[in-house]
Amino acid sequence: MDELQLQDTSNHSKKRKLEHNKKKKNKAKLSETPKKQKTSKKMQKLYQKRVAEYNSDNDEDVQSEGSSGHVSEEEEIGKFSDTDEEGKKETGSQKPDTSVGVIKFSEGSKAFRMAFMKIMKKKVTEDFLGPILSGDKKLIAKKLTAEEDENAQKASRKEKLLKLNQVKEKGHVRPANFLDTKEKLLISLATKGVVKLFNAVNKAQLVQKGVRVSKSKDAKELGKKSKEAFLAELRKESLPTRFNPMTSSVNKATKTEEGKNNDPGWALLRDNYMLTSSKLKDWDKMPGGAATAVSAETLVDSSSDEE
Amino acid sequence: MARPPKERKKKRKVQSKSTAKVKPRNVDHVTGDNIPKSFIFSRGKLPSSLRGLQMDLRKLMLPHTALKLREKKRNNLKDFLNLAGPMGVTHFLILSKTDSSPYLRVARTPQGPTLSFKIHEYSLAVDVAHSQARPRCPPEVFKTSPLIVLSGFGTGEQHLKLVTIMFQNIFPSIDVNTVKLSSCQRIVLLNYDKETKLIDFRHYTIMLQPVGVSRRIRKFVQNHEVPDLRNLRDVGDFFAKAGYGSESEADDEAATVSLPNDLGRVNRASTRSAVKLQEIGPRMTLQLVKIEEGLCSGGIIFNEYRVEANGDTT
């Protein structure tokens, strides 16, 4: 028997490690059904047998049973001579004090049973909170009141902010998308003002323009006058006799436009234009002087044309 | 540019770009008067929308104001006064806020009278732009100072006269003979309503459009857009197509001017052009509350809420 036991233990040592892990998994997933694939038929039968044998009144004997169960299991296994690798052993370890997380299945089930019975024994209170598995009711009550307070605070803060914003934005008005009558009135007022101003500017500046033009004319005349004087000097030496009518006509041209009637300054308008070549009368006598006189005259005429 | 913080307090747009821009002169070379300059700042903590209003007012008063004037909590009125002297600043516009409403004070430095206005309603420039279908605010509009139009102030009351004089002096005067119409691009309107005693403050841009020219041709010339001639059989159709003018053109006879010079590509001299205004900038409804002799001090010349000897308020 002992030999068998030893053999079996040696055989089962590896299996036990496997079973360790599986036991851990099983402990974690107490509620889940164990994987049926892994439990062999032999083991199932073993379990069924144990269930039938199970007697809650013999709590104290569970441990001893457990240890004896070991032996019995192994005996049974030995009987069937099964070397299942997936042999599911209930007990995780022979040493119960190896790790905290791993306890005997029987012990675990016992603890669960006790807890369950306690809960079932408890009266179901008709509180609105419902059955509470954890915590003190007082704690819950505290939490709720704290939440309510917070909400109340938040609401009051929001109100304050709203009021502040109202005060801040007081007077800030967003204009409408359309032009209402008042705005149209104001725009028309402003337009009238602008039009008045522009007309005034117009008047003033057009008048100015006219003045400026005449002013500029005078400037030109001034310039011309100086030019005439220079040319007159030139001509003086060459044509002393013909100088005077020329200069007089040119002078008349420099006067304002009113003086055009009597003796047009513009050579074209004179009656004796090109007909009487008074300038060229004595051209054969004084070729150089005549040429200069003619050139000066043409110069003068051309400048008066530009007027 | 690393400048000590004290200097930054005095920093003006002019100083920072003195090399690039021409400094605005203190004296107008045409009229010979001093160009009035202004500082716009606030007393006390302002909520964000009022700070927006302050910025809008600064833009309005360009170019003769400090756009980026920085003020610290510990600056008093005295500090601003000390700055104002050497810089040639003539007016202060001070914004403040109480629980009841915001206030605007217009004061003449160094010891001129102070007008206090209560702002009943205001709208920012962004609000106005949101309310319009086609908001337009080209930045070059702010390069010249605005014109000012005062209406409804002619009732003859003393305090109103003072208000008109004050506002006329804030903006530089224009000489009718020499002003270029292209430089008049903005207008500020102040309208006084006798019954409600409220002053409406509006700010517009001026646009000129030639009259009698069909819309398509005008747009074509102005915007350089190539028109869509798909549906036309002849180029002549483009010009001859009878486009009905917009409904506002009909009642604009009074609003047309003939220009002395050409303005831009479209408006030619000696043809009628229509004047069109578009609102930009802040909108305010003001009520004159108090006039003081000094700069926020001194005797009270006028008080809206005058308390009679027997305790009645008017």
XYZ file of C-alpha atoms in Angstrom:
621
model
C 0.000 0.000 0.000
C 2.752 2.297 0.976
C 4.641 1.477 -2.108
C 1.665 2.077 -4.158
C 1.209 5.289 -2.348
C 4.744 6.301 -2.967
C 4.567 5.375 -6.566
C 1.415 7.171 -6.968
C 2.770 10.214 -5.229
C 5.730 10.249 -7.524
C 3.467 9.857 -10.465
C 1.157 12.447 -9.215
C 3.750 15.040 -8.220
C 3.763 16.510 -11.663
C 0.082 16.223 -11.895
C -0.222 18.011 -8.608
C 1.630 21.018 -9.992
C -0.728 21.049 -12.874
C -3.557 20.685 -10.480
C -2.168 23.527 -8.360
C -2.576 25.877 -11.206
C -5.921 24.513 -12.093
C -7.040 24.741 -8.516
C -6.020 28.341 -8.419
C -7.978 28.976 -11.516
C -10.917 27.186 -10.096
C -10.767 29.154 -6.890
C -10.877 32.320 -8.867
C -13.791 31.194 -10.903
C -15.773 29.626 -8.173
C -19.015 30.394 -9.826
C -18.020 28.965 -13.174
C -18.520 25.378 -13.936
C -15.303 23.436 -14.092
C -14.120 22.494 -17.526
C -15.768 19.251 -18.269
C -13.244 18.270 -20.861
C -10.551 18.039 -18.286
C -12.369 15.995 -15.749
C -12.203 12.416 -16.738
C -15.039 10.030 -16.213
C -13.223 8.398 -13.362
C -12.816 11.659 -11.590
C -16.409 12.532 -12.159
C -17.443 9.340 -10.552
C -15.149 10.111 -7.706
C -16.749 13.466 -7.224
C -20.190 12.064 -7.332
C -19.242 9.591 -4.715
C -17.927 12.308 -2.524
C -21.005 14.383 -2.932
C -23.077 11.513 -1.796
C -20.823 10.977 1.176
C -20.775 14.638 2.077
C -22.204 15.389 5.426
C -22.205 18.954 6.626
C -22.444 17.904 10.194
C -19.080 16.360 10.078
C -17.235 19.609 9.640
C -14.452 18.729 11.910
C -13.835 15.535 10.142
C -13.391 17.249 6.785
C -9.776 17.911 7.364
C -8.995 14.459 8.461
C -11.201 13.285 5.724
C -9.285 15.431 3.360
C -6.025 13.874 4.299
C -7.531 10.460 4.356
C -9.278 11.398 1.184
C -5.892 11.718 -0.337
C -5.085 8.217 0.428
C -8.477 6.979 -0.553
C -8.296 8.842 -3.799
C -4.998 7.478 -4.570
C -6.174 4.071 -3.695
C -9.097 4.418 -5.961
C -6.966 5.770 -8.688
C -4.574 3.018 -8.114
C -7.450 0.612 -8.362
C -8.493 1.876 -11.693
C -4.901 1.955 -12.663
C -5.439 5.107 -14.550
C -2.622 7.339 -15.314
C -4.595 10.295 -16.361
C -2.575 13.331 -16.594
C -5.632 15.353 -16.172
C -6.436 13.735 -12.909
C -8.126 16.363 -10.989
C -7.259 16.280 -7.423
C -9.225 18.368 -5.174
C -6.603 19.151 -2.733
C -4.155 21.639 -3.979
C -1.323 20.770 -1.712
C -0.644 18.453 1.105
C 0.748 21.275 3.087
C -2.098 23.619 3.888
C 0.113 26.494 4.936
C 2.087 26.957 1.734
C 0.211 29.941 0.238
C -2.653 32.088 1.332
C -4.509 32.089 -1.898
C -4.741 28.334 -2.075
C -7.082 26.639 0.316
C -8.718 23.320 0.405
C -11.794 23.022 -1.617
C -13.699 21.589 1.233
C -12.703 24.424 3.451
C -13.573 26.925 0.826
C -16.948 25.416 0.275
C -17.579 25.406 3.971
C -16.751 29.049 4.287
C -19.001 29.850 1.380
C -21.788 27.904 2.927
C -21.503 29.715 6.200
C -21.553 33.092 4.541
C -24.505 32.144 2.431
C -26.483 30.932 5.412
C -25.764 34.117 7.260
C -27.083 36.174 4.414
C -30.154 34.078 4.026
C -30.824 34.310 7.721
C -30.718 38.089 7.612
C -33.950 39.911 7.340
C -34.578 41.710 4.097
C -35.111 45.267 5.021
C -37.500 47.330 3.049
C -35.072 50.172 2.600
C -35.000 51.940 -0.681
C -31.334 51.286 -0.849
C -31.916 47.603 -1.283
C -29.894 44.728 0.078
C -26.367 45.848 0.659
C -23.644 43.382 0.640
C -20.968 45.651 1.888
C -20.593 48.701 3.945
C -22.404 50.391 6.654
C -25.689 52.018 5.928
C -24.531 55.078 7.718
C -21.642 55.443 5.359
C -23.977 55.318 2.413
C -26.211 57.885 3.967
C -23.251 60.136 4.526
C -22.186 59.794 0.938
C -25.611 60.691 -0.338
C -25.912 63.750 1.801
C -22.452 64.832 0.727
C -23.467 64.488 -2.916
C -26.567 66.534 -2.363
C -24.578 69.251 -0.721
C -22.166 69.332 -3.593
C -24.966 69.634 -6.093
C -26.522 72.432 -4.132
C -23.193 74.219 -4.027
C -22.687 73.817 -7.745
C -26.132 75.205 -8.454
C -25.555 78.220 -6.264
C -22.165 78.823 -7.883
C -23.766 78.685 -11.317
C -26.364 81.192 -10.259
C -23.706 83.510 -8.953
C -21.753 83.254 -12.175
C -24.851 83.964 -14.198
C -25.580 87.035 -12.140
C -22.007 88.209 -12.472
C -22.107 87.727 -16.203
C -25.285 89.690 -16.397
C -23.709 92.515 -14.523
C -20.556 92.304 -16.610
C -22.336 92.284 -19.911
C -24.816 94.908 -18.900
C -25.398 97.173 -21.803
C -23.698 94.936 -24.314
C -26.175 94.615 -27.112
C -25.794 92.572 -30.236
C -27.179 94.435 -33.206
C -29.921 92.941 -35.327
C -29.189 91.438 -38.692
C -31.350 93.837 -40.564
C -31.317 97.590 -40.786
C -34.255 98.898 -38.840
C -35.719 102.314 -39.379
C -33.628 104.045 -36.769
C -30.403 102.823 -38.271
C -31.557 103.800 -41.725
C -32.338 107.262 -40.433
C -28.898 107.600 -38.940
C -27.216 106.403 -42.094
C -29.176 108.906 -44.146
C -28.163 111.682 -41.758
C -24.548 110.770 -42.092
C -24.857 110.539 -45.844
C -26.336 114.008 -45.992
C -23.435 115.315 -43.988
C -20.933 113.671 -46.263
C -22.652 114.954 -49.358
C -22.647 118.483 -47.996
C -18.993 118.248 -47.259
C -18.122 116.793 -50.622
C -20.075 119.450 -52.439
C -18.328 122.138 -50.493
C -14.997 120.595 -51.290
C -16.027 120.302 -54.884
C -16.928 123.946 -55.121
C -13.837 125.121 -53.405
C -11.521 122.919 -55.369
C -13.002 123.582 -58.786
C -12.725 127.283 -58.246
C -9.251 126.716 -57.129
C -8.578 124.746 -60.217
C -9.648 127.638 -62.373
C -7.533 130.043 -60.399
C -4.662 127.721 -60.496
C -4.940 127.346 -64.216
C -4.853 131.070 -64.750
C -2.092 131.306 -62.238
C -0.159 128.803 -64.180
C -0.865 130.733 -67.317
C 0.631 133.770 -65.729
C 3.596 131.747 -64.799
C 3.986 130.680 -68.370
C 3.626 134.201 -69.513
C 6.233 135.240 -67.070
C 8.504 132.635 -68.413
C 7.696 133.665 -71.891
C 8.255 137.266 -71.096
C 11.704 136.531 -69.954
C 12.286 134.517 -73.080
C 10.948 137.326 -75.219
C 13.182 139.781 -73.554
C 16.157 137.606 -74.312
C 15.152 137.103 -77.871
C 14.385 140.780 -78.164
C 17.888 141.485 -77.111
C 19.049 139.161 -79.783
C 16.922 140.778 -82.404
C 17.802 144.231 -81.280
C 21.195 143.908 -82.753
C 19.965 142.445 -85.989
C 16.587 144.025 -86.707
C 16.132 147.165 -84.805
C 13.306 148.482 -87.041
C 11.169 145.401 -87.096
C 11.529 144.729 -83.453
C 8.796 146.929 -82.182
C 5.755 145.555 -83.989
C 6.850 142.044 -83.111
C 7.287 142.773 -79.484
C 4.088 144.722 -79.311
C 2.108 141.860 -80.794
C 3.760 139.394 -78.498
C 3.052 141.590 -75.547
C -0.529 141.710 -76.467
C -0.588 137.973 -76.529
C 0.751 137.851 -73.027
C -2.181 139.898 -71.808
C -5.290 138.065 -70.675
C -7.633 136.508 -73.135
C -9.760 139.612 -73.307
C -7.262 141.477 -75.379
C -7.652 139.254 -78.362
C -9.969 141.263 -80.433
C -7.893 144.105 -81.716
C -4.695 142.561 -82.661
C -4.592 138.835 -82.283
C -1.411 137.755 -80.697
C -1.467 134.625 -82.670
C 0.285 135.187 -85.861
C -2.245 133.139 -87.783
C -5.064 135.441 -86.933
C -3.367 138.540 -88.132
C -4.554 139.862 -91.387
C -1.197 140.231 -92.849
C -0.143 136.710 -92.069
C 2.045 135.405 -94.733
C 0.831 138.100 -97.083
C 3.126 140.840 -96.196
C 6.457 139.556 -95.514
C 7.499 142.618 -93.650
C 9.922 140.580 -91.759
C 11.454 139.256 -94.846
C 11.405 142.487 -96.700
C 14.995 143.046 -96.616
C 16.008 139.480 -96.440
C 18.376 139.823 -99.291
C 20.115 142.603 -97.540
C 20.513 140.938 -94.181
C 20.326 137.199 -94.583
C 21.731 136.268 -91.202
C 19.608 138.732 -89.261
C 16.441 137.798 -91.112
C 17.091 134.182 -90.478
C 17.475 134.796 -86.791
C 14.423 137.004 -86.727
C 12.383 134.403 -88.514
C 13.611 131.650 -86.269
C 12.844 133.719 -83.205
C 9.430 134.542 -84.531
C 8.641 130.957 -85.315
C 9.805 130.033 -81.863
C 7.590 132.646 -80.330
C 4.639 131.680 -82.480
C 4.998 128.072 -81.672
C 5.055 128.822 -77.956
C 2.001 131.018 -78.304
C 0.348 128.191 -80.199
C 0.899 125.960 -77.269
C -1.175 128.275 -75.192
C 13.303 94.575 -28.870
C 14.324 94.398 -25.262
C 13.179 97.548 -23.659
C 12.854 98.083 -19.943
C 9.253 97.806 -18.806
C 9.055 101.455 -17.864
C 9.745 102.509 -21.407
C 7.209 100.095 -22.698
C 4.560 101.931 -20.795
C 5.133 104.908 -23.017
C 5.501 102.817 -26.106
C 3.405 104.027 -28.972
C 3.013 102.633 -32.382
C 4.884 105.601 -33.715
C 7.984 105.039 -31.702
C 8.306 101.423 -32.554
C 8.197 102.059 -36.272
C 9.859 105.413 -36.471
C 12.176 104.274 -39.209
C 9.533 102.801 -41.431
C 6.707 105.257 -41.050
C 6.564 108.990 -41.121
C 5.969 110.317 -37.654
C 2.644 112.078 -37.334
C 3.279 115.727 -36.958
C 2.289 117.725 -34.009
C 1.264 120.601 -36.160
C -0.910 120.283 -39.181
C 1.043 121.777 -42.024
C -2.040 123.070 -43.727
C -4.098 124.675 -41.052
C -1.280 125.414 -38.719
C -3.182 124.111 -35.737
C -1.997 121.438 -33.438
C -3.196 118.016 -34.420
C -5.177 116.728 -31.464
C -4.001 113.433 -30.075
C -5.722 111.195 -27.608
C -5.124 108.503 -25.088
C -7.807 105.917 -24.504
C -7.540 103.889 -21.347
C -9.575 102.457 -18.530
C -9.795 102.952 -14.811
C -10.434 99.863 -12.786
C -10.877 96.329 -13.983
C -12.959 95.969 -17.091
C -14.776 92.879 -18.310
C -13.669 91.454 -21.606
C -16.360 93.016 -23.744
C -15.525 96.464 -22.458
C -11.900 95.854 -23.208
C -13.027 95.073 -26.719
C -14.848 98.382 -26.768
C -11.687 100.119 -25.637
C -9.756 98.564 -28.500
C -12.438 99.569 -30.977
C -12.330 103.136 -29.745
C -8.590 103.180 -30.165
C -8.903 102.000 -33.719
C -11.513 104.638 -34.315
C -9.208 107.410 -33.195
C -6.326 106.254 -35.365
C -3.920 107.524 -36.516
C -3.600 110.092 -33.792
C -3.787 107.828 -30.809
C -1.739 105.224 -29.055
C -2.997 101.934 -30.313
C -0.887 99.803 -28.047
C -0.909 101.909 -24.946
C -0.148 99.708 -22.010
C -1.523 100.551 -18.638
C -0.749 98.934 -15.354
C -2.843 98.742 -12.242
C -0.727 101.186 -10.374
C -0.879 103.920 -13.015
C -2.795 106.910 -11.811
C -4.258 109.708 -13.791
C -1.191 111.717 -12.860
C 1.074 109.311 -14.720
C -0.933 109.701 -17.856
C -0.910 113.441 -17.457
C 2.839 113.453 -17.161
C 3.119 111.491 -20.364
C 0.604 113.585 -22.149
C 2.577 116.766 -21.835
C 5.694 115.954 -23.800
C 3.829 113.870 -26.343
C 1.341 116.515 -27.244
C -1.688 114.522 -26.228
C -4.706 116.714 -25.910
C -7.591 114.451 -24.982
C -8.235 111.512 -22.736
C -11.021 109.006 -23.228
C -11.515 107.040 -20.049
C -13.660 103.949 -19.729
C -14.887 102.648 -16.417
C -17.498 100.283 -15.119
C -19.776 100.269 -12.152
C -22.450 97.802 -11.203
C -25.088 99.841 -12.920
C -23.422 100.550 -16.243
C -20.203 101.475 -17.981
C -19.140 105.089 -18.177
C -17.096 107.024 -20.692
C -15.326 110.219 -19.737
C -13.984 112.587 -22.330
C -11.499 115.031 -20.927
C -9.231 117.683 -22.278
C -5.739 117.742 -20.878
C -4.121 119.272 -19.001
C -6.874 120.949 -17.067
C -9.770 121.072 -19.412
C -13.329 120.130 -18.739
C -14.420 116.549 -18.339
C -17.615 115.230 -19.861
C -19.027 112.110 -18.266
C -21.271 109.906 -20.342
C -23.196 106.894 -19.203
C -23.149 104.147 -21.789
C -26.638 102.744 -22.009
C -25.926 100.326 -24.808
C -22.911 99.385 -26.806
C -22.010 96.974 -29.573
C -18.541 95.945 -30.546
C -17.126 96.069 -34.042
C -17.207 92.288 -34.262
C -20.883 92.258 -33.361
C -21.609 94.747 -36.092
C -19.620 92.694 -38.579
C -21.571 89.591 -37.613
C -24.837 91.341 -38.235
C -23.925 92.346 -41.769
C -24.141 90.246 -44.868
C -20.943 91.618 -46.380
C -18.775 93.169 -43.719
C -16.002 95.227 -45.124
C -13.204 96.826 -43.190
C -10.099 97.371 -45.260
C -7.158 98.266 -43.059
C -6.077 101.285 -45.077
C -9.247 102.964 -43.947
C -7.573 103.646 -40.618
C -4.694 105.603 -42.056
C -6.540 108.892 -42.049
C -8.614 110.398 -39.323
C -12.363 110.339 -39.589
C -14.779 113.121 -40.336
C -17.308 114.008 -37.724
C -20.945 114.855 -38.163
C -22.960 116.242 -35.273
C -26.684 116.442 -35.601
C -29.427 117.513 -33.313
C -27.157 119.519 -31.057
C -28.437 122.841 -32.179
C -30.915 123.423 -29.413
C -28.760 126.110 -27.956
C -28.260 124.683 -24.530
C -24.941 125.470 -23.010
C -23.893 121.987 -22.159
C -24.687 120.769 -25.628
C -22.546 123.494 -27.080
C -19.714 122.342 -24.936
C -20.200 118.799 -26.136
C -20.067 119.859 -29.759
C -16.943 121.927 -29.256
C -15.278 119.103 -27.411
C -16.000 116.518 -30.075
C -15.067 118.819 -32.894
C -11.735 119.370 -31.268
C -10.971 115.736 -30.762
C -10.728 115.108 -34.478
C -8.324 117.131 -36.589
C -9.973 119.768 -38.694
C -9.933 119.573 -42.438
C -9.316 122.390 -44.821
C -11.939 122.392 -47.503
C -9.616 123.855 -50.075
C -6.838 121.401 -49.859
C -8.301 118.168 -48.560
C -8.109 115.225 -50.856
C -11.388 113.373 -51.087
C -9.586 110.072 -51.211
C -8.385 110.682 -47.684
C -11.898 111.051 -46.258
C -12.763 107.470 -45.722
C -14.438 107.304 -42.363
C -17.120 109.226 -40.641
C -18.291 109.392 -37.048
C -21.861 110.399 -36.443
C -23.198 111.803 -33.199
C -26.928 112.313 -33.135
C -28.694 113.924 -30.209
C -32.268 113.045 -29.475
C -34.084 115.730 -27.583
C -36.790 113.626 -26.041
C -34.694 110.848 -24.685
C -31.565 112.974 -24.218
C -29.500 110.165 -25.635
C -26.627 110.555 -28.035
C -26.223 107.895 -30.714
C -22.671 107.226 -31.684
C -22.000 105.496 -35.007
C -18.941 104.867 -37.138
C -19.103 104.342 -40.922
C -16.821 103.898 -43.897
C -17.429 105.983 -46.986
C -17.578 104.358 -50.374
C -18.195 106.064 -53.682
C -19.919 104.363 -56.516
C -20.534 105.825 -59.955
C -24.151 106.359 -60.760
C -25.706 105.447 -64.030
C -23.323 102.671 -64.746
C -24.806 99.246 -64.858
C -23.807 96.938 -62.115
C -22.042 94.484 -64.309
C -19.773 97.010 -65.899
C -18.983 98.567 -62.576
C -18.095 95.273 -61.007
C -16.073 94.334 -64.009
C -13.970 97.449 -63.808
C -13.662 97.498 -60.064
C -12.867 93.912 -59.373
C -11.094 92.992 -62.561
C -13.229 89.903 -62.744
C -13.572 88.349 -66.133
C -17.297 88.111 -66.729
C -19.087 84.996 -67.799
C -20.077 85.421 -71.422
C -21.300 81.895 -72.032
C -24.899 82.770 -72.522
C -24.379 85.807 -74.657
C -24.219 85.724 -78.394
C -22.552 89.054 -78.759
C -20.267 91.139 -76.628
C -22.634 94.009 -77.084
C -25.205 92.094 -75.113
C -22.995 92.367 -72.101
C -23.239 96.120 -72.101
C -26.740 96.462 -73.357
C -28.418 94.024 -71.055
C -30.974 95.882 -69.113
C -30.064 95.197 -65.547
C -32.407 96.822 -63.118
C -30.616 98.845 -60.547
C -30.874 97.974 -56.908
C -33.791 99.477 -55.114
C -31.624 101.792 -53.102
C -30.372 103.585 -56.169
C -33.713 105.158 -56.869
C -33.886 107.349 -53.806
C -30.306 108.380 -53.894
C -30.540 111.497 -55.973
C -29.757 113.560 -52.964
C -26.820 111.430 -52.127
C -24.904 111.930 -55.312
C -21.990 114.229 -55.662
C -19.863 115.169 -58.541
C -16.257 114.784 -57.822
C -13.600 117.271 -58.697
C -11.031 114.613 -59.348
C -10.930 111.023 -60.320
C -11.093 108.690 -57.388
C -9.874 105.254 -58.147
C -10.627 103.566 -61.392
C -14.331 103.872 -61.360
C -15.252 107.309 -60.180
C -14.419 109.914 -62.715
C -14.404 113.627 -62.308
C -17.539 115.576 -63.149
C -19.791 112.540 -63.230
C -22.263 111.807 -60.549
C -21.176 109.335 -57.915
C -23.267 107.990 -55.135
C -22.053 108.083 -51.584
C -22.554 104.821 -49.772
C -21.857 104.274 -46.116
C -21.213 101.004 -44.419
C -21.105 100.676 -40.690
C -18.001 99.448 -38.983
C -16.772 99.973 -35.558
C -18.486 100.315 -32.268
C -21.977 101.520 -31.738
C -22.864 103.337 -28.549
C -25.801 105.030 -26.913
C -24.567 107.669 -24.530
C -26.217 109.920 -22.032
C -24.501 113.028 -20.784
C -24.409 112.836 -17.031
C -21.927 115.326 -15.724
C -19.582 118.079 -16.809
C -16.730 118.978 -14.535
C -14.426 121.900 -14.742
C -11.179 120.169 -14.141
C -9.755 116.876 -15.275
C -12.069 114.547 -13.406
C -12.117 117.082 -10.622
C -13.135 120.607 -10.013
C -16.522 122.222 -9.884
C -19.499 120.637 -11.553
C -20.829 122.738 -14.366
C -23.719 120.533 -15.317
C -25.322 117.591 -13.666
C -28.054 115.540 -15.189
C -29.332 114.466 -11.837
C -29.389 117.848 -10.271
C -30.656 117.774 -6.726
C -32.769 120.789 -5.888
C -32.543 122.595 -2.626
C -35.682 120.960 -1.355
C -34.443 117.516 -2.192
C -36.252 116.849 -5.480
C -34.230 115.207 -8.215
C -34.690 116.318 -11.804
